[in-house]
PDB file of N, CA and C in Angstrom:
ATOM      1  N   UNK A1436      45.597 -37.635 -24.373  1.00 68.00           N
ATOM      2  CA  UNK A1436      44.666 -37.308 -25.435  1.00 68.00           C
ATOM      3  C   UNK A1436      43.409 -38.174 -25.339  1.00 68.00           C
ATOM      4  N   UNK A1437      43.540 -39.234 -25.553  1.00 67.00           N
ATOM      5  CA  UNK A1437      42.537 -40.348 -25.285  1.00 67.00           C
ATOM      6  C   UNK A1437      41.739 -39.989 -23.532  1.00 67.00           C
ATOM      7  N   UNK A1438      42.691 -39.947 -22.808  1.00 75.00           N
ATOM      8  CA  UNK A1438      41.756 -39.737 -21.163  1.00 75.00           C
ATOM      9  C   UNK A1438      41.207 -38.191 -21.549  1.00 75.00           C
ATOM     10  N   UNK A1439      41.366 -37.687 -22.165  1.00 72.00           N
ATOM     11  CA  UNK A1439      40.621 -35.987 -22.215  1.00 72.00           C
ATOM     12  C   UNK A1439      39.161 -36.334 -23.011  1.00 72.00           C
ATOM     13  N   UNK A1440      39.601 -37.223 -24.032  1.00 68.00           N
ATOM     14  CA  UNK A1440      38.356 -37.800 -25.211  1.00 68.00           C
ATOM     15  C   UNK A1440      37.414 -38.626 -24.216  1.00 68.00           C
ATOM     16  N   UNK A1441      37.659 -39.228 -23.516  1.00 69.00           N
ATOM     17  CA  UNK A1441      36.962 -39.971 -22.347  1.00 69.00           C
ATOM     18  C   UNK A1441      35.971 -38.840 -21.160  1.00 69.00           C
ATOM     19  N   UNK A1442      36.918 -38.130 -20.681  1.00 72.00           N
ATOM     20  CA  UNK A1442      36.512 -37.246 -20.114  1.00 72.00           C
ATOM     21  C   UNK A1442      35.050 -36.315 -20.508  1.00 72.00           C
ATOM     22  N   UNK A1443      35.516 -35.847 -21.681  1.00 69.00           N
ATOM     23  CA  UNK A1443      34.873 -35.048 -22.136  1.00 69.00           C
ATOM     24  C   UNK A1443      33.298 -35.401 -22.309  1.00 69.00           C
ATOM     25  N   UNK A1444      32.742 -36.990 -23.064  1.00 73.00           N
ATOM     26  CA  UNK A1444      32.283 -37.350 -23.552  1.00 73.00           C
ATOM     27  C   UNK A1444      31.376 -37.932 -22.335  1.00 73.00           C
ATOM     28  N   UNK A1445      32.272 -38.142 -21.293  1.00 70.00           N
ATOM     29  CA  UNK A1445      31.199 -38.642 -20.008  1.00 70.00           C
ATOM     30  C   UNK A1445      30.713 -37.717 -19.486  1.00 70.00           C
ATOM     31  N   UNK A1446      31.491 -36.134 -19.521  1.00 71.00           N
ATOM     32  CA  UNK A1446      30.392 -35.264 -18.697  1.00 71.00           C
ATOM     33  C   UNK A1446      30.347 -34.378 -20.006  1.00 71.00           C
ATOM     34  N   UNK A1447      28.970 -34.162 -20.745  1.00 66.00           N
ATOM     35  CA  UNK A1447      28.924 -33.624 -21.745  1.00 66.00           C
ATOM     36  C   UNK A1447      28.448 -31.866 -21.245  1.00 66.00           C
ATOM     37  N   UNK A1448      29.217 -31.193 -22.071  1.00 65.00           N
ATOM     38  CA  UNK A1448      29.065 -29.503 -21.726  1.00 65.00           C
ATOM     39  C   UNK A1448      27.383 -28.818 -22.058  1.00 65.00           C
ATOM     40  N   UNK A1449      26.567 -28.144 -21.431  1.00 63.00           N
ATOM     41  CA  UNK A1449      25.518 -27.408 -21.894  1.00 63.00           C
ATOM     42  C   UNK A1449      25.161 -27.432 -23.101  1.00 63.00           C
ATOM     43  N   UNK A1450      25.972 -27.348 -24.480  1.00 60.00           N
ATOM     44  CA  UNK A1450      25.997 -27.071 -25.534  1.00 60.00           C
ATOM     45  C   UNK A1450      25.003 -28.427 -26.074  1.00 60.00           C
ATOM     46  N   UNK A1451      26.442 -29.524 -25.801  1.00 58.00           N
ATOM     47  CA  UNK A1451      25.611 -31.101 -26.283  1.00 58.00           C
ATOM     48  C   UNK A1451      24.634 -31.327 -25.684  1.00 58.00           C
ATOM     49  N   UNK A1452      24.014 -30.977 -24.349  1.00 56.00           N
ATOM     50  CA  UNK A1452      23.165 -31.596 -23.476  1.00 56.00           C
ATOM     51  C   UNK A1452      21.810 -31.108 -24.803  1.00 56.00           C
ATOM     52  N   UNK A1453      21.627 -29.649 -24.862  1.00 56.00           N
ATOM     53  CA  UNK A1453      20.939 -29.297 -25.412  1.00 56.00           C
ATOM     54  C   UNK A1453      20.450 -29.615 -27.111  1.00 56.00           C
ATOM     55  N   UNK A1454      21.612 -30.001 -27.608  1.00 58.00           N
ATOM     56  CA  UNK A1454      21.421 -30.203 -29.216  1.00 58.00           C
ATOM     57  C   UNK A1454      20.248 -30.863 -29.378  1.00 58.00           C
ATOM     58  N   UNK A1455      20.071 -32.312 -28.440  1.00 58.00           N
ATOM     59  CA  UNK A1455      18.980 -33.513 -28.489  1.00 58.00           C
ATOM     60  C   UNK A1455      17.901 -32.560 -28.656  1.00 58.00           C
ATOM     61  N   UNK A1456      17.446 -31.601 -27.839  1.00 62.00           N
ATOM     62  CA  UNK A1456      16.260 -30.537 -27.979  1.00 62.00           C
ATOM     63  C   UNK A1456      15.491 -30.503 -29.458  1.00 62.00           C
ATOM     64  N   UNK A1457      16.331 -29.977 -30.308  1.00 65.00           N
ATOM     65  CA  UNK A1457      16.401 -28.635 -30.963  1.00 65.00           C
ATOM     66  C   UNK A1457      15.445 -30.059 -32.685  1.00 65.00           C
ATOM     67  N   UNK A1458      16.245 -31.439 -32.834  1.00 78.00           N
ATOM     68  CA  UNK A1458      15.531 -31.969 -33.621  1.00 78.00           C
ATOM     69  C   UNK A1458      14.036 -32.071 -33.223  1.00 78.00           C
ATOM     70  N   UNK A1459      13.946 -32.820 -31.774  1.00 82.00           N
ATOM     71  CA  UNK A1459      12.317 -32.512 -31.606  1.00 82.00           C
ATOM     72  C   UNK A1459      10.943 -31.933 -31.744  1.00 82.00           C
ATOM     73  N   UNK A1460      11.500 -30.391 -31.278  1.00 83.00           N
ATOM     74  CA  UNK A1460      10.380 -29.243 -31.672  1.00 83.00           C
ATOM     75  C   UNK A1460      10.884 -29.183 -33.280  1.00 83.00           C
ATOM     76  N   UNK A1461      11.653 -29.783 -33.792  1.00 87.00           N
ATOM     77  CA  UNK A1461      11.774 -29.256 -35.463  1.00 87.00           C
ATOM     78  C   UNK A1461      10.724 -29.995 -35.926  1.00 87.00           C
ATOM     79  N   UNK A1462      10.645 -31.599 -35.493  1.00 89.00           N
ATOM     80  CA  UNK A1462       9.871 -32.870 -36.262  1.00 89.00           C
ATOM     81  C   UNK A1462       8.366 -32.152 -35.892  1.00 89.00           C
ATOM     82  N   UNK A1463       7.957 -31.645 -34.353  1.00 92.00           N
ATOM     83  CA  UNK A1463       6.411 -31.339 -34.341  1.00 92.00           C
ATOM     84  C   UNK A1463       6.277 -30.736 -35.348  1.00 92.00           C
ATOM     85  N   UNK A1464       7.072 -29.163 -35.133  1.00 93.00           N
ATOM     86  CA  UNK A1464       6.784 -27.919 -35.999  1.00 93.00           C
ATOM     87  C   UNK A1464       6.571 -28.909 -37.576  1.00 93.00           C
ATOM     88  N   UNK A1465       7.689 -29.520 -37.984  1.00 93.00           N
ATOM     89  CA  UNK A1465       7.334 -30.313 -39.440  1.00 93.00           C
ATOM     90  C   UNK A1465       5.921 -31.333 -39.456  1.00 93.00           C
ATOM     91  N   UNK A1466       5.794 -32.189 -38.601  1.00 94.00           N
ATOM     92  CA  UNK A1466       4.752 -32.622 -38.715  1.00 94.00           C
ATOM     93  C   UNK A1466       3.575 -31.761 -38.398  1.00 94.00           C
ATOM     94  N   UNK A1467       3.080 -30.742 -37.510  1.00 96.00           N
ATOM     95  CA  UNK A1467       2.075 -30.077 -38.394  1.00 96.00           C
ATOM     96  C   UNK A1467       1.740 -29.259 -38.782  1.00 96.00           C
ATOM     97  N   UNK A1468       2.600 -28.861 -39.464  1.00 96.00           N
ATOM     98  CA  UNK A1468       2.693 -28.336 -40.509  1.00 96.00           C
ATOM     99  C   UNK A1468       2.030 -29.047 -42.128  1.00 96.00           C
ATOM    100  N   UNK A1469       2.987 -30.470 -42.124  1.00 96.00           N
ATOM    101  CA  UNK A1469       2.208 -31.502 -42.601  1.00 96.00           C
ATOM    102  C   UNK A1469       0.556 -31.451 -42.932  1.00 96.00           C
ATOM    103  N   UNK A1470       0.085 -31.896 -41.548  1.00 96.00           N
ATOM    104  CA  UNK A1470      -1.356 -32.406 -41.115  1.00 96.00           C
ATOM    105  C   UNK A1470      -2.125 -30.910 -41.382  1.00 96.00           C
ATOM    106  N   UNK A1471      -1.406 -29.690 -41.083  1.00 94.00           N
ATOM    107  CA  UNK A1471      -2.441 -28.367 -41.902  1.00 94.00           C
ATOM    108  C   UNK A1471      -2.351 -28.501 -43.132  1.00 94.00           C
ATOM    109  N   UNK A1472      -1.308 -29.032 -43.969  1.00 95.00           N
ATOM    110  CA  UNK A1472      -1.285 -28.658 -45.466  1.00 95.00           C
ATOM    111  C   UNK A1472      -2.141 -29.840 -45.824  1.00 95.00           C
ATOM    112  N   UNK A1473      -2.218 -31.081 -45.175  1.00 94.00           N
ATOM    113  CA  UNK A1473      -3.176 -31.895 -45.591  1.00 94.00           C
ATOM    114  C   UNK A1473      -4.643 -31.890 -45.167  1.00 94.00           C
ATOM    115  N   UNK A1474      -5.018 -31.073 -44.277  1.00 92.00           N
ATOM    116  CA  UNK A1474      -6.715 -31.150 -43.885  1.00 92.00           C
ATOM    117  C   UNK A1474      -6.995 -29.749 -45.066  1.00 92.00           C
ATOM    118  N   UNK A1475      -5.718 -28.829 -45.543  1.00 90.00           N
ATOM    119  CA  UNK A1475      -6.293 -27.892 -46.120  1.00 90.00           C
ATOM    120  C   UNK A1475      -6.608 -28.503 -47.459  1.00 90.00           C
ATOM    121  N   UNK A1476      -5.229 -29.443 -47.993  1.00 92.00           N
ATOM    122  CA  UNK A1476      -5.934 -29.981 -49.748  1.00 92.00           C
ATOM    123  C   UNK A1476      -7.324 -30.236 -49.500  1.00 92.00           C
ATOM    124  N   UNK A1477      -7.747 -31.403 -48.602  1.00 93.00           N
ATOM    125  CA  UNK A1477      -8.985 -32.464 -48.051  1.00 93.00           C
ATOM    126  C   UNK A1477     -10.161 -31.448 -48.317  1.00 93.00           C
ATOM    127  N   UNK A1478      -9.849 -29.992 -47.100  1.00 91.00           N
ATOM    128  CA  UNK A1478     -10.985 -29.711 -47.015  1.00 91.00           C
ATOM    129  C   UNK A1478     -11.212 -28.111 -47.866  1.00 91.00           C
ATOM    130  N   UNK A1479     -10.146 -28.100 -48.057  1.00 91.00           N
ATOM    131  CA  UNK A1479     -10.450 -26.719 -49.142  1.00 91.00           C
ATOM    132  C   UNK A1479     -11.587 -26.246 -49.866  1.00 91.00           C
ATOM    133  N   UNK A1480     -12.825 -27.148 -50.335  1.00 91.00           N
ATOM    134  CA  UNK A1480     -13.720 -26.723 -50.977  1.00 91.00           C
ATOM    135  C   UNK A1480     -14.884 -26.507 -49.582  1.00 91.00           C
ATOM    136  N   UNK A1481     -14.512 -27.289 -49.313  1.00 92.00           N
ATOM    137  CA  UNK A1481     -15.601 -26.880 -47.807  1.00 92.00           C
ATOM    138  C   UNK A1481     -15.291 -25.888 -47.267  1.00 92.00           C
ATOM    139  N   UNK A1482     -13.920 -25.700 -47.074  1.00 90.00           N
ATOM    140  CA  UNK A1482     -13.836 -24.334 -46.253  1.00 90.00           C
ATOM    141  C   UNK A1482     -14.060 -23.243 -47.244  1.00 90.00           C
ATOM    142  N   UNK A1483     -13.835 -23.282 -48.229  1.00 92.00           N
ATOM    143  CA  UNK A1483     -14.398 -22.184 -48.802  1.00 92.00           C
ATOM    144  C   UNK A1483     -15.965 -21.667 -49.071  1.00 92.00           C
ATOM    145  N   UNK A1484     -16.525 -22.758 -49.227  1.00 94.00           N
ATOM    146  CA  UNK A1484     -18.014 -22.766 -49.350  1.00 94.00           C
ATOM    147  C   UNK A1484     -18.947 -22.123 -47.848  1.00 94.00           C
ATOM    148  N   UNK A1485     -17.649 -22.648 -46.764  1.00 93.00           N
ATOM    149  CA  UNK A1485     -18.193 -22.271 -45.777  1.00 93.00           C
ATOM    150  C   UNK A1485     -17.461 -20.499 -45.567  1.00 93.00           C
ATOM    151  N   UNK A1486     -16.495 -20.369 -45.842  1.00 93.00           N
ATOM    152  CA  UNK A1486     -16.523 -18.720 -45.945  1.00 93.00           C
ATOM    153  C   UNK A1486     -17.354 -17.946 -46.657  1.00 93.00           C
ATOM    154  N   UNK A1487     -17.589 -18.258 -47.870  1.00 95.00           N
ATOM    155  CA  UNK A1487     -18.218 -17.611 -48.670  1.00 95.00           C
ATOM    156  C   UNK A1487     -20.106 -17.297 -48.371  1.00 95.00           C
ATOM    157  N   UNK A1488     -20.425 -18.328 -47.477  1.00 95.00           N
ATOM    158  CA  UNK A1488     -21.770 -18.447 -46.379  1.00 95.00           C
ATOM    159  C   UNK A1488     -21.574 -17.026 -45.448  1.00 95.00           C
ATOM    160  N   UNK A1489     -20.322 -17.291 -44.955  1.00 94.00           N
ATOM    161  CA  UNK A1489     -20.727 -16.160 -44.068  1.00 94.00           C
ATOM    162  C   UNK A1489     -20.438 -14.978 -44.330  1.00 94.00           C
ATOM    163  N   UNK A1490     -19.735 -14.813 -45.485  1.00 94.00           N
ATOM    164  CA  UNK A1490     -19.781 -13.484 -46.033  1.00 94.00           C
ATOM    165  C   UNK A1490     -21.103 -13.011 -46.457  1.00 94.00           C
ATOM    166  N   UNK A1491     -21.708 -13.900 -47.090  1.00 93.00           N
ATOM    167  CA  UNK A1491     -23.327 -13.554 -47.670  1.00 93.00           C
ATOM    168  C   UNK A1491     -24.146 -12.999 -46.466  1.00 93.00           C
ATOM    169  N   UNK A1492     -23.884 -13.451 -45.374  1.00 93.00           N
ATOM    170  CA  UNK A1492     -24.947 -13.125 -44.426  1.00 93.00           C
ATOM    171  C   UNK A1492     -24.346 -11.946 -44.089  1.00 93.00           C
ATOM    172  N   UNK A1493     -22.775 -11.790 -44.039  1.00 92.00           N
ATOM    173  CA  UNK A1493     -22.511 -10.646 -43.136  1.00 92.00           C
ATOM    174  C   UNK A1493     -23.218  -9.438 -44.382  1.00 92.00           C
ATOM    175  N   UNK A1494     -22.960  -9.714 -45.258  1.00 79.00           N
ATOM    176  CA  UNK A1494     -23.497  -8.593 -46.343  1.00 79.00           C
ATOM    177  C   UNK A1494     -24.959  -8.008 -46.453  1.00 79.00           C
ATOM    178  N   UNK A1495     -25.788  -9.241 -46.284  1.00 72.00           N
ATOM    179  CA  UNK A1495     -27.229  -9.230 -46.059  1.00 72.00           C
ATOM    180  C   UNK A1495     -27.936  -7.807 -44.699  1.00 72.00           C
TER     181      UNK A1495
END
């Protein structure tokens, strides 16, 4: 039982190799995600001021 628990753990199967993956791209995807929701509070009035510019012209 114990030499199988040994075994196992030194040559780890596809499954475990991969798990390490899967937090990584989670933390980018979370962090920016982050950094958009925060340049959008920051810059929200600007970006709007600046849409609302180019709507005027496209209308003009």
């Amino acid at each position: 039982m114990v030499i199988r628990l040994v075994i196992l753990r030194a040559f780890p199967t596809e499954e475990r190799r991969e798990r390490g993956d899967v937090p990584g791209w989670v933390m980018i995807t979370l962090m920016s995600a982050i950094l958009v929701a925060g340049l959008l509070a920051i810059e929200s009035p600007a970006l709007a001021d600046l849409f609302n510019q180019a709507m005027a012209k496209v209308g003009k």
